[in-house]
Coordinates of C-alpha atoms and ligand atoms in Angstrom, one line a residue:
X1 CA 30.4 -128.0 86.2
X2 CA 28.2 -127.6 83.1
X3 CA 29.3 -125.7 80.3
X4 CA 27.6 -122.4 79.9
X5 CA 30.8 -121.5 77.9
X6 CA 30.4 -124.3 75.4
X7 CA 28.5 -123.1 72.4
X8 CA 28.4 -126.5 70.7
X9 CA 25.3 -127.4 72.7
X10 CA 21.7 -126.4 72.7
X11 CA 20.9 -123.1 74.2
X12 CA 17.6 -122.8 76.0
X13 CA 16.1 -119.4 76.7
X14 CA 12.9 -118.4 78.3
X15 CA 11.3 -115.5 80.3
X16 CA 8.5 -115.1 82.8
X17 CA 6.8 -111.8 83.4
X18 CA 7.0 -110.2 86.9
X19 CA 3.3 -109.3 86.7
X20 CA 2.1 -111.2 89.7
X21 CA 3.0 -114.0 92.1
X22 CA 3.9 -117.2 90.1
X23 CA 1.3 -119.9 90.0
X24 CA 0.9 -123.6 89.2
X25 CA 0.4 -122.9 85.5
X26 CA 3.8 -121.1 85.4
X27 CA 5.4 -124.0 87.3
X28 CA 4.0 -127.0 85.4
X29 CA 3.8 -125.2 82.0
X30 CA 7.2 -123.5 82.1
X31 CA 9.5 -123.4 85.2
X32 CA 9.6 -127.1 85.8
X33 CA 11.0 -127.8 82.4
X34 CA 13.3 -124.8 82.6
X35 CA 14.9 -126.3 85.7
X36 CA 15.2 -129.8 84.2
X37 CA 16.8 -128.3 81.0
X38 CA 19.6 -126.6 82.9
X39 CA 21.2 -130.0 83.0
X40 CA 21.0 -130.4 79.2
X41 CA 22.5 -127.4 77.7
X42 CA 23.2 -123.7 78.1
X43 CA 20.2 -122.1 79.9
X44 CA 19.3 -118.5 80.0
X45 CA 16.2 -117.5 82.0
X46 CA 15.0 -114.0 82.7
X47 CA 12.4 -112.0 84.5
X48 CA 10.4 -110.2 81.8
X49 CA 9.9 -106.9 83.6
X50 CA 9.8 -104.8 80.5
X51 CA 6.9 -107.0 79.3
X52 CA 5.3 -106.7 82.8
X53 CA 5.1 -102.9 82.4
X54 CA 2.2 -103.6 80.0
X55 CA 0.1 -104.5 83.1
X56 CA 1.9 -103.4 86.3
X57 CA 2.3 -99.6 86.8
X58 CA 3.2 -99.5 90.5
X59 CA 7.0 -99.2 90.9
X60 CA 7.2 -100.7 94.4
X61 CA 5.1 -103.7 93.3
X62 CA 7.3 -104.0 90.1
X63 CA 10.5 -104.2 92.2
X64 CA 9.0 -106.7 94.7
X65 CA 7.5 -108.9 92.0
X66 CA 10.8 -108.9 90.0
X67 CA 12.7 -110.1 93.0
X68 CA 10.1 -112.6 93.8
X69 CA 10.3 -114.3 90.3
X70 CA 14.1 -114.7 91.0
X71 CA 13.5 -116.2 94.5
X72 CA 10.9 -118.5 93.0
X73 CA 13.3 -119.9 90.4
X74 CA 16.0 -120.3 93.0
X75 CA 13.7 -121.9 95.5
X76 CA 12.4 -124.4 92.9
X77 CA 15.9 -125.5 92.0
X78 CA 17.5 -123.2 89.5
X79 CA 21.2 -123.5 90.0
X80 CA 23.0 -120.2 89.2
X81 CA 26.2 -122.1 88.5
X82 CA 24.5 -123.8 85.6
X83 CA 21.9 -121.5 84.4
X84 CA 22.0 -117.7 83.8
X85 CA 19.2 -115.9 85.6
X86 CA 18.8 -112.2 84.9
X87 CA 16.5 -109.3 84.8
X88 CA 15.3 -108.3 81.3
X89 CA 15.7 -104.6 82.2
X90 CA 19.5 -105.1 82.8
X91 CA 19.8 -105.5 79.0
X92 CA 18.5 -102.2 77.7
X93 CA 20.1 -102.8 74.3
X94 CA 17.3 -105.2 73.6
X95 CA 15.2 -102.2 72.5
X96 CA 17.6 -101.5 69.7
X97 CA 17.3 -105.0 68.4
X98 CA 13.5 -104.8 68.7
X99 CA 13.6 -101.7 66.6
X100 CA 15.6 -103.5 63.9
X101 CA 13.0 -106.3 63.9
X102 CA 10.1 -103.8 63.8
X103 CA 11.4 -102.2 60.7
X104 CA 11.2 -105.4 58.7
X105 CA 8.0 -106.8 60.2
X106 CA 4.5 -106.2 58.7
X107 CA 1.6 -105.0 60.8
X108 CA -0.4 -108.0 59.7
X109 CA 1.9 -110.4 61.6
X110 CA 1.3 -108.6 64.9
X111 CA -2.4 -108.1 64.2
X112 CA -2.8 -111.9 64.2
X113 CA -1.4 -112.4 67.7
X114 CA -3.9 -114.3 69.8
X115 CA -2.4 -113.1 73.1
X116 CA -2.9 -109.5 72.2
X117 CA -6.5 -110.1 71.0
X118 CA -7.3 -112.1 74.2
X119 CA -5.8 -109.5 76.5
X120 CA -7.8 -106.7 74.8
X121 CA -10.9 -108.8 74.9
X122 CA -10.3 -109.2 78.7
X123 CA -10.3 -105.5 79.2
X124 CA -6.5 -104.8 79.2
X125 CA -6.1 -101.4 77.4
X126 CA -4.8 -101.7 73.8
X127 CA -1.6 -99.7 74.4
X128 CA 1.1 -99.6 71.7
X129 CA 3.4 -101.6 74.1
X130 CA 0.9 -104.4 74.3
X131 CA 0.7 -104.6 70.5
X132 CA 4.5 -104.4 70.2
X133 CA 5.0 -107.0 72.9
X134 CA 5.9 -109.9 70.4
X135 CA 8.6 -107.8 68.8
X136 CA 10.4 -107.3 72.2
X137 CA 9.9 -111.0 72.9
X138 CA 11.5 -111.8 69.5
X139 CA 14.4 -109.5 70.5
X140 CA 14.7 -111.5 73.8
X141 CA 14.9 -114.8 72.0
X142 CA 17.2 -113.7 69.1
X143 CA 19.6 -111.6 71.2
X144 CA 21.0 -114.8 72.9
X145 CA 21.0 -116.9 69.7
X146 CA 18.9 -119.4 71.5
X147 CA 17.9 -122.6 69.7
X148 CA 15.1 -123.8 72.0
X149 CA 12.5 -121.8 73.8
X150 CA 10.6 -123.8 76.5
X151 CA 7.2 -122.2 77.1
X152 CA 3.6 -123.0 77.9
X153 CA 1.3 -123.7 74.9
X154 CA -0.1 -120.1 75.0
X155 CA 3.4 -118.7 74.0
X156 CA 3.9 -120.9 70.9
X157 CA 2.5 -118.4 68.5
X158 CA 5.0 -115.8 69.8
X159 CA 7.9 -118.1 69.1
X160 CA 6.5 -118.7 65.6
X161 CA 6.3 -114.9 65.1
X162 CA 9.9 -114.7 66.3
X163 CA 10.9 -117.1 63.6
X164 CA 9.1 -115.0 61.0
X165 CA 10.9 -111.8 62.2
X166 CA 14.3 -113.5 62.2
X167 CA 13.6 -114.7 58.7
X168 CA 12.6 -111.2 57.5
X169 CA 15.8 -109.7 59.0
X170 CA 18.1 -112.5 57.7
X171 CA 16.6 -112.2 54.2
X172 CA 16.7 -108.4 54.1
X173 CA 20.3 -108.2 55.3
X174 CA 22.2 -111.3 56.0
X175 CA 22.1 -114.3 58.4
X176 CA 22.5 -112.8 61.8
X177 CA 19.9 -114.8 63.8
X178 CA 19.6 -118.4 64.8
X179 CA 16.2 -119.9 64.1
X180 CA 14.6 -120.9 67.5
X181 CA 12.2 -123.8 68.1
X182 CA 9.6 -123.8 70.8
X183 CA 9.3 -126.7 73.3
X184 CA 6.1 -127.3 75.2
X185 CA 5.7 -129.6 78.2
X186 CA 3.5 -132.3 76.6
X187 CA 2.2 -133.4 80.1
X188 CA 0.9 -129.9 81.0
X189 CA 0.1 -127.9 77.9
X190 CA -2.3 -125.5 79.5
X191 CA -3.3 -125.7 83.1
X192 CA -6.8 -124.5 84.0
X193 CA -7.3 -121.9 86.7
X194 CA -9.9 -121.9 89.5
X195 CA -12.6 -120.7 87.0
X196 CA -11.7 -123.4 84.4
X197 CA -10.1 -120.9 82.0
X198 CA -6.3 -120.9 81.4
X199 CA -4.6 -120.1 84.8
X200 CA -3.1 -116.7 84.4
X201 CA -1.9 -113.8 86.5
X202 CA -3.9 -111.4 84.4
X203 CA -7.2 -113.4 85.0
X204 CA -7.3 -113.6 88.8
X205 CA -7.8 -117.3 88.7
X206 CA -4.5 -118.6 90.0
X207 CA -3.3 -120.9 92.7
X208 CA 0.1 -119.5 93.8
X209 CA 3.1 -121.9 94.0
X210 CA 4.0 -120.7 97.5
X211 CA 0.5 -120.1 98.9
X212 CA 0.0 -122.0 102.2
X213 CA -2.4 -122.2 105.1
X214 CA -5.7 -120.2 104.7
X215 CA -4.7 -118.7 101.4
X216 CA -4.1 -122.0 99.7
X217 CA -7.3 -123.4 101.2
X218 CA -9.3 -120.5 99.9
X219 CA -7.9 -120.9 96.4
X220 CA -8.5 -124.6 96.3
X221 CA -11.9 -124.5 97.9
X222 CA -12.9 -121.7 95.4
X223 CA -12.3 -123.9 92.3
X224 CA -15.5 -123.7 90.3
X225 CA -17.2 -127.1 89.8
X226 CA -20.4 -128.2 88.2
X227 CA -23.5 -129.1 90.1
X228 CA -23.6 -132.8 89.5
X229 CA -24.8 -134.4 92.8
X230 CA -22.3 -136.3 94.9
X231 CA -24.0 -139.7 94.1
X232 CA -23.6 -139.4 90.4
X233 CA -20.6 -140.7 88.4
X234 CA -18.4 -137.9 87.0
X235 CA -15.9 -137.6 84.2
X236 CA -12.5 -136.9 85.8
X237 CA -10.9 -135.7 82.5
X238 CA -13.2 -132.7 82.3
X239 CA -12.9 -131.5 85.9
X240 CA -10.4 -128.9 87.1
X241 CA -9.9 -130.4 90.5
X242 CA -8.8 -133.7 88.9
X243 CA -6.6 -131.9 86.4
X244 CA -4.8 -130.0 89.1
X245 CA -4.5 -133.1 91.3
X246 CA -2.9 -135.0 88.4
X247 CA 0.1 -132.5 88.4
X248 CA 1.0 -133.2 92.0
X249 CA -0.2 -136.7 92.9
X250 CA 1.5 -140.1 92.3
X251 CA 0.2 -142.3 89.4
X252 CA -1.6 -144.5 91.9
X253 CA -3.3 -141.6 93.7
X254 CA -4.4 -140.2 90.3
X255 CA -5.9 -143.6 89.4
X256 CA -7.7 -143.9 92.7
X257 CA -9.3 -140.5 92.3
X258 CA -10.3 -141.1 88.7
X259 CA -11.9 -144.4 89.7
X260 CA -13.7 -142.8 92.6
X261 CA -15.1 -140.1 90.3
X262 CA -16.3 -142.6 87.7
X263 CA -17.9 -144.8 90.3
X264 CA -20.1 -142.0 91.8
X265 CA -20.6 -141.2 95.5
X266 CA -17.4 -139.1 95.4
X267 CA -17.9 -135.4 95.6
X268 CA -15.8 -132.4 94.6
X269 CA -15.4 -131.3 98.2
X270 CA -13.6 -134.5 99.1
X271 CA -11.4 -134.2 95.9
X272 CA -10.6 -130.6 96.8
X273 CA -9.4 -131.7 100.3
X274 CA -7.1 -134.4 98.7
X275 CA -5.8 -131.8 96.2
X276 CA -5.1 -129.3 99.1
X277 CA -3.1 -131.9 101.0
X278 CA -1.0 -133.0 98.0
X279 CA -0.3 -129.4 96.9
X280 CA 0.7 -128.4 100.4
X281 CA 3.2 -131.3 100.6
X282 CA 4.5 -131.1 97.1
X283 CA 5.7 -127.5 97.5
X284 CA 6.7 -127.6 101.2
X285 CA 10.5 -127.9 100.7
X286 CA 10.6 -125.2 98.0
X287 CA 8.3 -123.0 100.2
X288 CA 10.9 -123.2 103.0
X289 CA 13.7 -122.3 100.7
X290 CA 11.6 -119.4 99.3
X291 CA 11.1 -118.1 102.9
X292 CA 14.9 -118.2 103.5
X293 CA 15.5 -116.2 100.3
X294 CA 13.1 -113.6 101.4
X295 CA 15.5 -113.0 104.3
X296 CA 18.4 -112.9 101.9
X297 CA 17.9 -110.2 99.3
X298 CA 21.6 -109.6 98.9
X299 CA 22.2 -113.1 97.6
X300 CA 19.3 -112.8 95.1
X301 CA 20.7 -109.5 93.9
X302 CA 24.1 -111.0 93.5
X303 CA 22.8 -113.8 91.4
X304 CA 20.9 -111.4 89.2
X305 CA 23.9 -109.1 88.8
X306 CA 26.1 -112.0 87.7
X307 CA 23.4 -113.2 85.3
X308 CA 23.1 -109.7 83.8
X309 CA 26.9 -109.5 83.0
X310 CA 26.8 -112.9 81.2
X311 CA 23.5 -112.1 79.3
X312 CA 24.8 -108.7 78.3
X313 CA 27.9 -110.1 76.9
X314 CA 25.9 -112.5 74.7
X315 CA 23.4 -109.9 73.6
X316 CA 26.1 -107.4 72.8
X317 CA 27.7 -109.8 70.3
X318 CA 24.4 -110.2 68.4
X319 CA 23.4 -106.6 68.5
X320 CA 26.8 -105.5 67.1
X321 CA 26.3 -108.1 64.3
X322 CA 22.8 -106.7 63.6
X323 CA 24.1 -103.1 63.5
X324 CA 26.8 -104.1 61.1
X325 CA 24.3 -106.0 58.9
X326 CA 22.1 -102.9 58.5
X327 CA 24.9 -100.4 58.1
X328 CA 24.7 -98.7 61.5
X329 CA 28.2 -99.5 62.6
Ligands
LIG401 P1 0.7 -115.4 83.0 O1 -0.2 -115.8 81.9 O2 0.2 -115.9 84.3 O3 0.9 -113.9 83.0 P2 3.2 -115.6 81.8 O4 2.6 -115.0 80.6 O5 4.2 -114.7 82.5 O6 2.1 -116.0 82.8 O7 3.8 -117.0 81.5 C1 5.1 -117.4 81.9 C2 5.2 -118.8 81.4 O8 4.3 -119.7 82.0 C3 5.0 -119.0 79.9 O9 5.9 -119.9 79.3 C4 3.6 -119.5 79.8 O10 3.3 -120.2 78.6 C5 3.5 -120.4 81.0 N1 2.1 -120.4 81.5 C6 1.4 -119.4 82.0 N2 0.2 -119.9 82.3 C7 0.1 -121.2 82.0 C8 -0.9 -122.2 82.1 N3 -2.1 -121.9 82.6 N4 -0.6 -123.4 81.7 C9 0.6 -123.7 81.2 N5 1.6 -122.8 81.1 C10 1.4 -121.6 81.5
LIG402 N1 5.7 -113.5 76.7 C1 6.1 -114.4 77.7 C2 4.9 -114.8 78.6 O1 4.0 -113.9 78.8 C3 7.2 -113.9 78.6 C4 8.4 -113.7 77.7 C5 9.0 -112.5 77.3 C6 9.2 -114.7 77.0 N2 10.0 -112.7 76.5 C7 10.2 -114.1 76.3 C8 9.1 -116.1 77.0 C9 11.2 -114.8 75.6 C10 10.1 -116.8 76.3 C11 11.1 -116.1 75.5 O2 4.9 -115.8 79.1

């Protein structure tokens, strides 16, 4: 069995918000590499439900979405014997660590956060929690002394901010925190959604990982395309249908679609049908496991409870060291 006890190796840590059903951007930008990395070091992955409170205010929905992120990871291949899977809210001590970081961090750093600015520009209310979001995220990363944070490209700035906050604390007091690096999946930096913008739960432009039947068809057929006539040649690189197809099709299939677009006489409707078929097949086995897990909430709870114990033990060590460093012991 792998070695979550052995601290000689790289520790990976990442989180995903329980703010909606997970989508292809989450999978290809983050979850896929999370699952691959569980073979290569210690892996800690959590459901960022404290962060999700910045957008979800319905308690029933929060509970259901939190469980669903866990099921999604398990269905897609997370092995709870190798990786630690837990709920962020099972580690309430994080807020103490976040406060320590907040007291050494300048407002200017947070004011530069793209994600905050984008969300406010999209109409999400500018609450204090949304502004403070990167501080809590830094606490998540630093609490487990992780070295590598695998995330989608949109989260890189948050990891850089975490490095800044770790540096402020380490310089003000003493070296308590490990400096983390980010790791982006080079093949899928940012996956576009059905409207061509970044696919995101907060933007209503997602294709859900476990959508099937009519729902999947509706999302795929609803992808916005330009009005180039069927006969005309089209540039595959700039169209969303092709970009999504490239994540799930084989290299030969991708080449065939690219050639067809370039040659002309190949319409978006035909490409969408090909995408629909590939997507449906690609996720079919995981979808079946997900359906099984829906019937087995006790198992999912048990995995999360075990994960919480392990995560809490790690975070506890860091938080005690941080308390000592600033004279609160
Ligand atoms: P969302 O933007 O849908 O709320 P999260 O912010 O919870 O998703 O992101 C969870 C993880 O998925 C992060 O590592 C994020 O970078 C990644 N991710 C989200 N959307 C995309 C996307 N469209 N392309 C690539 N990665 C993404
Ligand atoms: N902010 C991340 C996102 O929206 C989720 C997250 C919270 C996270 N804490 C984290 C990711 C710590 C990596 C590490 O995607």
